[in-house]
Amino acid sequence: EIERMSSVKQSSYPAYDIKKISSNGFLIVLALAGFSTRDLVVEATSSELVVYGNGEKNSQTEYIHKGIAKRAFTKTFRLADNVVVDGAEFKDGLLSIHLHREEPRKEIPKKISIKS
């Protein structure tokens, strides 16, 4: 089940973890050193979770060594059936996205009246 929530084949940047935090709860954590909340967008549909990061554009800073990558990215995760995104928080360079699996709703047949 957790494998079904794994990322679509794409770049390994940024690094991320997917943690199971309860029987129905999951946490996706992305390592985003150098980013701020203004640089990030998180969007969810019923089948995908997409995280966009706006990277550094033409910085005027002169680096002696630049080891912290702050480049633009799009990270897409396929969501398993009935997995819902609860929210996200950004703290200490880590973006944490909370998800949970809802129990499937039983479909109740709808009675159709027959006119004569």
mmCIF file of N, CA and C in Angstrom:
data_model
loop_
_atom_site.group_PDB
_atom_site.id
_atom_site.type_symbol
_atom_site.label_atom_id
_atom_site.label_comp_id
_atom_site.label_asym_id
_atom_site.label_seq_id
_atom_site.Cartn_x
_atom_site.Cartn_y
_atom_site.Cartn_z
ATOM 1 N N GLU A 1 0.822 -1.195 0.000
ATOM 2 C CA GLU A 1 0.000 0.000 0.000
ATOM 3 C C GLU A 1 0.864 1.255 0.000
ATOM 4 N N ILE A 2 1.873 1.289 0.851
ATOM 5 C CA ILE A 2 2.743 2.469 0.884
ATOM 6 C C ILE A 2 3.517 2.589 -0.424
ATOM 7 N N GLU A 3 3.793 1.460 -1.055
ATOM 8 C CA GLU A 3 4.497 1.504 -2.335
ATOM 9 C C GLU A 3 3.649 2.196 -3.391
ATOM 10 N N ARG A 4 2.336 2.062 -3.287
ATOM 11 C CA ARG A 4 1.446 2.701 -4.249
ATOM 12 C C ARG A 4 1.460 4.208 -4.097
ATOM 13 N N MET A 5 1.941 4.690 -2.955
ATOM 14 C CA MET A 5 1.990 6.126 -2.715
ATOM 15 C C MET A 5 3.358 6.688 -3.079
ATOM 16 N N SER A 6 4.240 5.858 -3.580
ATOM 17 C CA SER A 6 5.595 6.323 -3.867
ATOM 18 C C SER A 6 5.623 7.238 -5.084
ATOM 19 N N SER A 7 6.731 7.874 -5.255
ATOM 20 C CA SER A 7 6.880 8.901 -6.277
ATOM 21 C C SER A 7 6.904 8.316 -7.683
ATOM 22 N N VAL A 8 6.386 9.083 -8.621
ATOM 23 C CA VAL A 8 6.486 8.751 -10.029
ATOM 24 C C VAL A 8 7.967 8.812 -10.411
ATOM 25 N N LYS A 9 8.388 8.050 -11.404
ATOM 26 C CA LYS A 9 9.792 8.045 -11.833
ATOM 27 C C LYS A 9 10.213 9.454 -12.228
ATOM 28 N N GLN A 10 11.171 9.997 -11.499
ATOM 29 C CA GLN A 10 11.616 11.363 -11.731
ATOM 30 C C GLN A 10 12.929 11.589 -11.006
ATOM 31 N N SER A 11 13.410 12.793 -11.033
ATOM 32 C CA SER A 11 14.648 13.174 -10.368
ATOM 33 C C SER A 11 14.587 12.847 -8.879
ATOM 34 N N SER A 12 15.738 12.539 -8.300
ATOM 35 C CA SER A 12 15.779 12.248 -6.869
ATOM 36 C C SER A 12 15.831 13.525 -6.031
ATOM 37 N N TYR A 13 15.842 14.687 -6.671
ATOM 38 C CA TYR A 13 15.874 15.965 -5.958
ATOM 39 C C TYR A 13 14.461 16.515 -5.848
ATOM 40 N N PRO A 14 14.044 16.956 -4.714
ATOM 41 C CA PRO A 14 14.730 16.924 -3.429
ATOM 42 C C PRO A 14 14.554 15.570 -2.741
ATOM 43 N N ALA A 15 15.429 15.303 -1.774
ATOM 44 C CA ALA A 15 15.335 14.062 -1.015
ATOM 45 C C ALA A 15 14.052 14.074 -0.184
ATOM 46 N N TYR A 16 13.455 12.890 0.015
ATOM 47 C CA TYR A 16 12.215 12.809 0.788
ATOM 48 C C TYR A 16 12.110 11.464 1.493
ATOM 49 N N ASP A 17 11.281 11.434 2.517
ATOM 50 C CA ASP A 17 10.925 10.210 3.237
ATOM 51 C C ASP A 17 9.410 10.086 3.219
ATOM 52 N N ILE A 18 8.921 8.847 3.240
ATOM 53 C CA ILE A 18 7.501 8.584 3.449
ATOM 54 C C ILE A 18 7.420 7.716 4.695
ATOM 55 N N LYS A 19 6.743 8.224 5.725
ATOM 56 C CA LYS A 19 6.649 7.517 7.001
ATOM 57 C C LYS A 19 5.209 7.091 7.260
ATOM 58 N N LYS A 20 5.062 5.899 7.815
ATOM 59 C CA LYS A 20 3.748 5.458 8.287
ATOM 60 C C LYS A 20 3.678 5.851 9.756
ATOM 61 N N ILE A 21 2.736 6.729 10.124
ATOM 62 C CA ILE A 21 2.696 7.231 11.498
ATOM 63 C C ILE A 21 1.554 6.631 12.315
ATOM 64 N N SER A 22 0.623 5.947 11.648
ATOM 65 C CA SER A 22 -0.451 5.222 12.327
ATOM 66 C C SER A 22 -1.006 4.220 11.328
ATOM 67 N N SER A 23 -2.017 3.463 11.737
ATOM 68 C CA SER A 23 -2.558 2.458 10.818
ATOM 69 C C SER A 23 -3.130 3.089 9.556
ATOM 70 N N ASN A 24 -3.611 4.328 9.652
ATOM 71 C CA ASN A 24 -4.167 5.018 8.484
ATOM 72 C C ASN A 24 -3.478 6.333 8.174
ATOM 73 N N GLY A 25 -2.413 6.676 8.900
ATOM 74 C CA GLY A 25 -1.762 7.968 8.721
ATOM 75 C C GLY A 25 -0.371 7.862 8.129
ATOM 76 N N PHE A 26 -0.042 8.817 7.263
ATOM 77 C CA PHE A 26 1.255 8.853 6.595
ATOM 78 C C PHE A 26 1.812 10.268 6.655
ATOM 79 N N LEU A 27 3.118 10.363 6.507
ATOM 80 C CA LEU A 27 3.788 11.656 6.510
ATOM 81 C C LEU A 27 4.848 11.632 5.418
ATOM 82 N N ILE A 28 4.780 12.588 4.498
ATOM 83 C CA ILE A 28 5.824 12.760 3.489
ATOM 84 C C ILE A 28 6.657 13.951 3.941
ATOM 85 N N VAL A 29 7.966 13.761 4.051
ATOM 86 C CA VAL A 29 8.866 14.824 4.495
ATOM 87 C C VAL A 29 9.885 15.076 3.394
ATOM 88 N N LEU A 30 9.947 16.315 2.898
ATOM 89 C CA LEU A 30 10.910 16.697 1.868
ATOM 90 C C LEU A 30 11.966 17.610 2.478
ATOM 91 N N ALA A 31 13.238 17.347 2.170
ATOM 92 C CA ALA A 31 14.351 18.166 2.657
ATOM 93 C C ALA A 31 14.539 19.340 1.706
ATOM 94 N N LEU A 32 14.270 20.561 2.197
ATOM 95 C CA LEU A 32 14.276 21.749 1.340
ATOM 96 C C LEU A 32 15.076 22.887 1.964
ATOM 97 N N ALA A 33 16.320 22.620 2.266
ATOM 98 C CA ALA A 33 17.191 23.651 2.840
ATOM 99 C C ALA A 33 17.288 24.830 1.883
ATOM 100 N N GLY A 34 17.180 26.040 2.422
ATOM 101 C CA GLY A 34 17.309 27.250 1.617
ATOM 102 C C GLY A 34 16.007 27.765 1.043
ATOM 103 N N PHE A 35 14.942 26.957 1.077
ATOM 104 C CA PHE A 35 13.641 27.393 0.569
ATOM 105 C C PHE A 35 12.850 28.068 1.685
ATOM 106 N N SER A 36 11.857 28.860 1.291
ATOM 107 C CA SER A 36 10.906 29.426 2.250
ATOM 108 C C SER A 36 9.506 29.048 1.776
ATOM 109 N N THR A 37 8.511 29.326 2.590
ATOM 110 C CA THR A 37 7.140 28.994 2.193
ATOM 111 C C THR A 37 6.719 29.745 0.932
ATOM 112 N N ARG A 38 7.296 30.928 0.691
ATOM 113 C CA ARG A 38 6.982 31.691 -0.531
ATOM 114 C C ARG A 38 7.453 30.966 -1.790
ATOM 115 N N ASP A 39 8.447 30.087 -1.643
ATOM 116 C CA ASP A 39 9.010 29.373 -2.787
ATOM 117 C C ASP A 39 8.267 28.081 -3.106
ATOM 118 N N LEU A 40 7.321 27.674 -2.258
ATOM 119 C CA LEU A 40 6.720 26.345 -2.361
ATOM 120 C C LEU A 40 5.226 26.402 -2.633
ATOM 121 N N VAL A 41 4.754 25.434 -3.425
ATOM 122 C CA VAL A 41 3.324 25.252 -3.686
ATOM 123 C C VAL A 41 3.045 23.760 -3.559
ATOM 124 N N VAL A 42 1.974 23.415 -2.830
ATOM 125 C CA VAL A 42 1.549 22.023 -2.687
ATOM 126 C C VAL A 42 0.133 21.931 -3.230
ATOM 127 N N GLU A 43 -0.090 21.012 -4.179
ATOM 128 C CA GLU A 43 -1.414 20.813 -4.771
ATOM 129 C C GLU A 43 -1.771 19.338 -4.692
ATOM 130 N N ALA A 44 -3.054 19.067 -4.469
ATOM 131 C CA ALA A 44 -3.507 17.681 -4.382
ATOM 132 C C ALA A 44 -4.783 17.487 -5.185
ATOM 133 N N THR A 45 -4.864 16.330 -5.843
ATOM 134 C CA THR A 45 -6.093 15.874 -6.479
ATOM 135 C C THR A 45 -6.429 14.538 -5.822
ATOM 136 N N SER A 46 -7.433 13.867 -6.320
ATOM 137 C CA SER A 46 -7.795 12.578 -5.731
ATOM 138 C C SER A 46 -6.749 11.505 -6.013
ATOM 139 N N SER A 47 -5.906 11.701 -7.012
ATOM 140 C CA SER A 47 -4.937 10.660 -7.366
ATOM 141 C C SER A 47 -3.477 11.092 -7.281
ATOM 142 N N GLU A 48 -3.207 12.389 -7.124
ATOM 143 C CA GLU A 48 -1.818 12.862 -7.099
ATOM 144 C C GLU A 48 -1.614 13.983 -6.086
ATOM 145 N N LEU A 49 -0.391 14.023 -5.597
ATOM 146 C CA LEU A 49 0.083 15.124 -4.765
ATOM 147 C C LEU A 49 1.286 15.695 -5.493
ATOM 148 N N VAL A 50 1.289 17.009 -5.741
ATOM 149 C CA VAL A 50 2.390 17.636 -6.468
ATOM 150 C C VAL A 50 2.960 18.770 -5.621
ATOM 151 N N VAL A 51 4.294 18.767 -5.480
ATOM 152 C CA VAL A 51 4.991 19.829 -4.757
ATOM 153 C C VAL A 51 5.866 20.559 -5.764
ATOM 154 N N TYR A 52 5.708 21.880 -5.842
ATOM 155 C CA TYR A 52 6.505 22.721 -6.733
ATOM 156 C C TYR A 52 7.433 23.584 -5.885
ATOM 157 N N GLY A 53 8.670 23.709 -6.333
ATOM 158 C CA GLY A 53 9.615 24.594 -5.668
ATOM 159 C C GLY A 53 10.210 25.561 -6.669
ATOM 160 N N ASN A 54 10.132 26.847 -6.364
ATOM 161 C CA ASN A 54 10.741 27.872 -7.215
ATOM 162 C C ASN A 54 12.158 28.088 -6.733
ATOM 163 N N GLY A 55 13.099 27.778 -7.574
ATOM 164 C CA GLY A 55 14.502 27.869 -7.196
ATOM 165 C C GLY A 55 15.046 29.274 -7.252
ATOM 166 N N GLU A 56 16.306 29.374 -6.898
ATOM 167 C CA GLU A 56 17.021 30.648 -6.905
ATOM 168 C C GLU A 56 17.218 31.095 -8.352
ATOM 169 N N LYS A 57 16.862 32.330 -8.640
ATOM 170 C CA LYS A 57 16.986 32.844 -10.005
ATOM 171 C C LYS A 57 18.073 33.904 -10.060
ATOM 172 N N ASN A 58 19.092 33.646 -10.818
ATOM 173 C CA ASN A 58 20.151 34.629 -11.075
ATOM 174 C C ASN A 58 20.576 35.400 -9.826
ATOM 175 N N SER A 59 20.982 34.678 -8.834
ATOM 176 C CA SER A 59 21.428 35.313 -7.598
ATOM 177 C C SER A 59 22.672 36.154 -7.858
ATOM 178 N N GLN A 60 22.720 37.308 -7.233
ATOM 179 C CA GLN A 60 23.884 38.182 -7.360
ATOM 180 C C GLN A 60 24.972 37.798 -6.364
ATOM 181 N N THR A 61 24.678 36.801 -5.534
ATOM 182 C CA THR A 61 25.634 36.373 -4.519
ATOM 183 C C THR A 61 26.806 35.657 -5.166
ATOM 184 N N GLU A 62 28.014 36.004 -4.727
ATOM 185 C CA GLU A 62 29.212 35.325 -5.211
ATOM 186 C C GLU A 62 29.585 34.258 -4.186
ATOM 187 N N TYR A 63 29.622 33.010 -4.630
ATOM 188 C CA TYR A 63 29.907 31.896 -3.738
ATOM 189 C C TYR A 63 31.361 31.460 -3.869
ATOM 190 N N ILE A 64 31.982 31.129 -2.752
ATOM 191 C CA ILE A 64 33.274 30.457 -2.755
ATOM 192 C C ILE A 64 33.020 28.970 -2.987
ATOM 193 N N HIS A 65 31.992 28.450 -2.333
ATOM 194 C CA HIS A 65 31.543 27.063 -2.522
ATOM 195 C C HIS A 65 30.026 27.054 -2.410
ATOM 196 N N LYS A 66 29.332 26.426 -3.354
ATOM 197 C CA LYS A 66 27.870 26.339 -3.302
ATOM 198 C C LYS A 66 27.482 24.872 -3.242
ATOM 199 N N GLY A 67 27.185 24.390 -2.051
ATOM 200 C CA GLY A 67 26.823 22.992 -1.850
ATOM 201 C C GLY A 67 25.349 22.780 -1.573
ATOM 202 N N ILE A 68 24.615 23.855 -1.284
ATOM 203 C CA ILE A 68 23.185 23.743 -1.019
ATOM 204 C C ILE A 68 22.440 24.052 -2.311
ATOM 205 N N ALA A 69 21.822 23.012 -2.861
ATOM 206 C CA ALA A 69 21.082 23.185 -4.114
ATOM 207 C C ALA A 69 19.738 23.825 -3.816
ATOM 208 N N LYS A 70 19.467 24.918 -4.470
ATOM 209 C CA LYS A 70 18.153 25.553 -4.366
ATOM 210 C C LYS A 70 17.658 25.784 -5.785
ATOM 211 N N ARG A 71 17.382 24.661 -6.430
ATOM 212 C CA ARG A 71 16.933 24.754 -7.818
ATOM 213 C C ARG A 71 15.445 24.426 -7.902
ATOM 214 N N ALA A 72 14.836 24.894 -8.955
ATOM 215 C CA ALA A 72 13.409 24.652 -9.164
ATOM 216 C C ALA A 72 13.167 23.155 -9.326
ATOM 217 N N PHE A 73 12.010 22.700 -8.835
ATOM 218 C CA PHE A 73 11.677 21.282 -8.952
ATOM 219 C C PHE A 73 10.164 21.111 -8.967
ATOM 220 N N THR A 74 9.756 19.956 -9.465
ATOM 221 C CA THR A 74 8.378 19.483 -9.364
ATOM 222 C C THR A 74 8.467 18.044 -8.894
ATOM 223 N N LYS A 75 7.828 17.735 -7.785
ATOM 224 C CA LYS A 75 7.844 16.378 -7.242
ATOM 225 C C LYS A 75 6.404 15.887 -7.206
ATOM 226 N N THR A 76 6.140 14.765 -7.883
ATOM 227 C CA THR A 76 4.792 14.225 -7.988
ATOM 228 C C THR A 76 4.715 12.883 -7.276
ATOM 229 N N PHE A 77 3.703 12.723 -6.450
ATOM 230 C CA PHE A 77 3.448 11.468 -5.753
ATOM 231 C C PHE A 77 2.085 10.954 -6.184
ATOM 232 N N ARG A 78 2.020 9.691 -6.570
ATOM 233 C CA ARG A 78 0.730 9.070 -6.868
ATOM 234 C C ARG A 78 0.113 8.640 -5.553
ATOM 235 N N LEU A 79 -1.135 8.980 -5.355
ATOM 236 C CA LEU A 79 -1.822 8.627 -4.123
ATOM 237 C C LEU A 79 -2.644 7.364 -4.320
ATOM 238 N N ALA A 80 -2.587 6.479 -3.347
ATOM 239 C CA ALA A 80 -3.400 5.270 -3.382
ATOM 240 C C ALA A 80 -4.869 5.664 -3.237
ATOM 241 N N ASP A 81 -5.742 4.746 -3.592
ATOM 242 C CA ASP A 81 -7.173 5.005 -3.455
ATOM 243 C C ASP A 81 -7.504 5.394 -2.021
ATOM 244 N N ASN A 82 -8.374 6.350 -1.866
ATOM 245 C CA ASN A 82 -8.882 6.811 -0.571
ATOM 246 C C ASN A 82 -7.842 7.487 0.311
ATOM 247 N N VAL A 83 -6.696 7.893 -0.238
ATOM 248 C CA VAL A 83 -5.710 8.644 0.539
ATOM 249 C C VAL A 83 -5.989 10.127 0.347
ATOM 250 N N VAL A 84 -6.081 10.851 1.468
ATOM 251 C CA VAL A 84 -6.455 12.261 1.468
ATOM 252 C C VAL A 84 -5.343 13.074 2.120
ATOM 253 N N VAL A 85 -5.040 14.231 1.538
ATOM 254 C CA VAL A 85 -4.030 15.131 2.107
ATOM 255 C C VAL A 85 -4.705 15.997 3.166
ATOM 256 N N ASP A 86 -4.150 15.981 4.385
ATOM 257 C CA ASP A 86 -4.721 16.741 5.500
ATOM 258 C C ASP A 86 -4.139 18.143 5.615
ATOM 259 N N GLY A 87 -2.881 18.317 5.240
ATOM 260 C CA GLY A 87 -2.259 19.625 5.374
ATOM 261 C C GLY A 87 -0.751 19.510 5.288
ATOM 262 N N ALA A 88 -0.082 20.660 5.352
ATOM 263 C CA ALA A 88 1.375 20.695 5.240
ATOM 264 C C ALA A 88 1.930 21.755 6.175
ATOM 265 N N GLU A 89 3.163 21.536 6.612
ATOM 266 C CA GLU A 89 3.861 22.532 7.427
ATOM 267 C C GLU A 89 5.330 22.549 7.019
ATOM 268 N N PHE A 90 5.944 23.724 7.152
ATOM 269 C CA PHE A 90 7.343 23.900 6.778
ATOM 270 C C PHE A 90 8.095 24.426 7.985
ATOM 271 N N LYS A 91 9.070 23.643 8.445
ATOM 272 C CA LYS A 91 9.821 24.032 9.635
ATOM 273 C C LYS A 91 11.237 23.484 9.528
ATOM 274 N N ASP A 92 12.206 24.328 9.847
ATOM 275 C CA ASP A 92 13.618 23.931 9.875
ATOM 276 C C ASP A 92 14.080 23.290 8.562
ATOM 277 N N GLY A 93 13.590 23.808 7.430
ATOM 278 C CA GLY A 93 14.014 23.305 6.129
ATOM 279 C C GLY A 93 13.362 22.002 5.708
ATOM 280 N N LEU A 94 12.357 21.544 6.458
ATOM 281 C CA LEU A 94 11.648 20.308 6.125
ATOM 282 C C LEU A 94 10.176 20.612 5.863
ATOM 283 N N LEU A 95 9.691 20.168 4.701
ATOM 284 C CA LEU A 95 8.274 20.292 4.372
ATOM 285 C C LEU A 95 7.610 18.972 4.735
ATOM 286 N N SER A 96 6.673 19.013 5.673
ATOM 287 C CA SER A 96 5.962 17.814 6.121
ATOM 288 C C SER A 96 4.531 17.873 5.612
ATOM 289 N N ILE A 97 4.114 16.829 4.912
ATOM 290 C CA ILE A 97 2.767 16.759 4.352
ATOM 291 C C ILE A 97 2.059 15.580 5.004
ATOM 292 N N HIS A 98 0.952 15.870 5.683
ATOM 293 C CA HIS A 98 0.200 14.855 6.417
ATOM 294 C C HIS A 98 -0.908 14.291 5.529
ATOM 295 N N LEU A 99 -1.025 12.960 5.530
ATOM 296 C CA LEU A 99 -2.042 12.278 4.743
ATOM 297 C C LEU A 99 -2.688 11.199 5.597
ATOM 298 N N HIS A 100 -3.889 10.792 5.227
ATOM 299 C CA HIS A 100 -4.509 9.642 5.876
ATOM 300 C C HIS A 100 -5.357 8.885 4.860
ATOM 301 N N ARG A 101 -5.553 7.619 5.165
ATOM 302 C CA ARG A 101 -6.378 6.764 4.307
ATOM 303 C C ARG A 101 -7.765 6.685 4.924
ATOM 304 N N GLU A 102 -8.766 7.044 4.144
ATOM 305 C CA GLU A 102 -10.152 6.950 4.597
ATOM 306 C C GLU A 102 -10.685 5.564 4.271
ATOM 307 N N GLU A 103 -11.578 5.103 5.112
ATOM 308 C CA GLU A 103 -12.245 3.840 4.812
ATOM 309 C C GLU A 103 -13.152 4.066 3.606
ATOM 310 N N PRO A 104 -13.143 3.121 2.665
ATOM 311 C CA PRO A 104 -14.002 3.303 1.488
ATOM 312 C C PRO A 104 -15.474 3.357 1.907
ATOM 313 N N ARG A 105 -16.173 4.268 1.307
ATOM 314 C CA ARG A 105 -17.599 4.392 1.606
ATOM 315 C C ARG A 105 -18.360 3.309 0.866
ATOM 316 N N LYS A 106 -19.282 2.699 1.586
ATOM 317 C CA LYS A 106 -20.117 1.686 0.941
ATOM 318 C C LYS A 106 -21.157 2.397 0.091
ATOM 319 N N GLU A 107 -21.270 1.925 -1.111
ATOM 320 C CA GLU A 107 -22.232 2.528 -2.024
ATOM 321 C C GLU A 107 -23.622 2.013 -1.687
ATOM 322 N N ILE A 108 -24.525 2.936 -1.425
ATOM 323 C CA ILE A 108 -25.901 2.569 -1.088
ATOM 324 C C ILE A 108 -26.739 2.707 -2.349
ATOM 325 N N PRO A 109 -27.425 1.626 -2.712
ATOM 326 C CA PRO A 109 -28.248 1.704 -3.918
ATOM 327 C C PRO A 109 -29.348 2.751 -3.770
ATOM 328 N N LYS A 110 -29.569 3.481 -4.827
ATOM 329 C CA LYS A 110 -30.610 4.507 -4.838
ATOM 330 C C LYS A 110 -31.858 3.910 -5.470
ATOM 331 N N LYS A 111 -32.962 4.016 -4.750
ATOM 332 C CA LYS A 111 -34.224 3.494 -5.281
ATOM 333 C C LYS A 111 -34.780 4.489 -6.295
ATOM 334 N N ILE A 112 -35.172 3.967 -7.407
ATOM 335 C CA ILE A 112 -35.734 4.767 -8.491
ATOM 336 C C ILE A 112 -37.225 4.465 -8.564
ATOM 337 N N SER A 113 -38.010 5.514 -8.470
ATOM 338 C CA SER A 113 -39.460 5.303 -8.559
ATOM 339 C C SER A 113 -39.849 5.051 -10.015
ATOM 340 N N ILE A 114 -40.817 4.199 -10.155
ATOM 341 C CA ILE A 114 -41.290 3.836 -11.497
ATOM 342 C C ILE A 114 -42.659 4.473 -11.694
ATOM 343 N N LYS A 115 -42.762 5.300 -12.693
ATOM 344 C CA LYS A 115 -44.035 5.963 -12.983
ATOM 345 C C LYS A 115 -44.863 5.074 -13.901
ATOM 346 N N SER A 116 -46.159 5.112 -13.676
ATOM 347 C CA SER A 116 -47.028 4.324 -14.551
ATOM 348 C C SER A 116 -47.863 5.212 -15.435
#
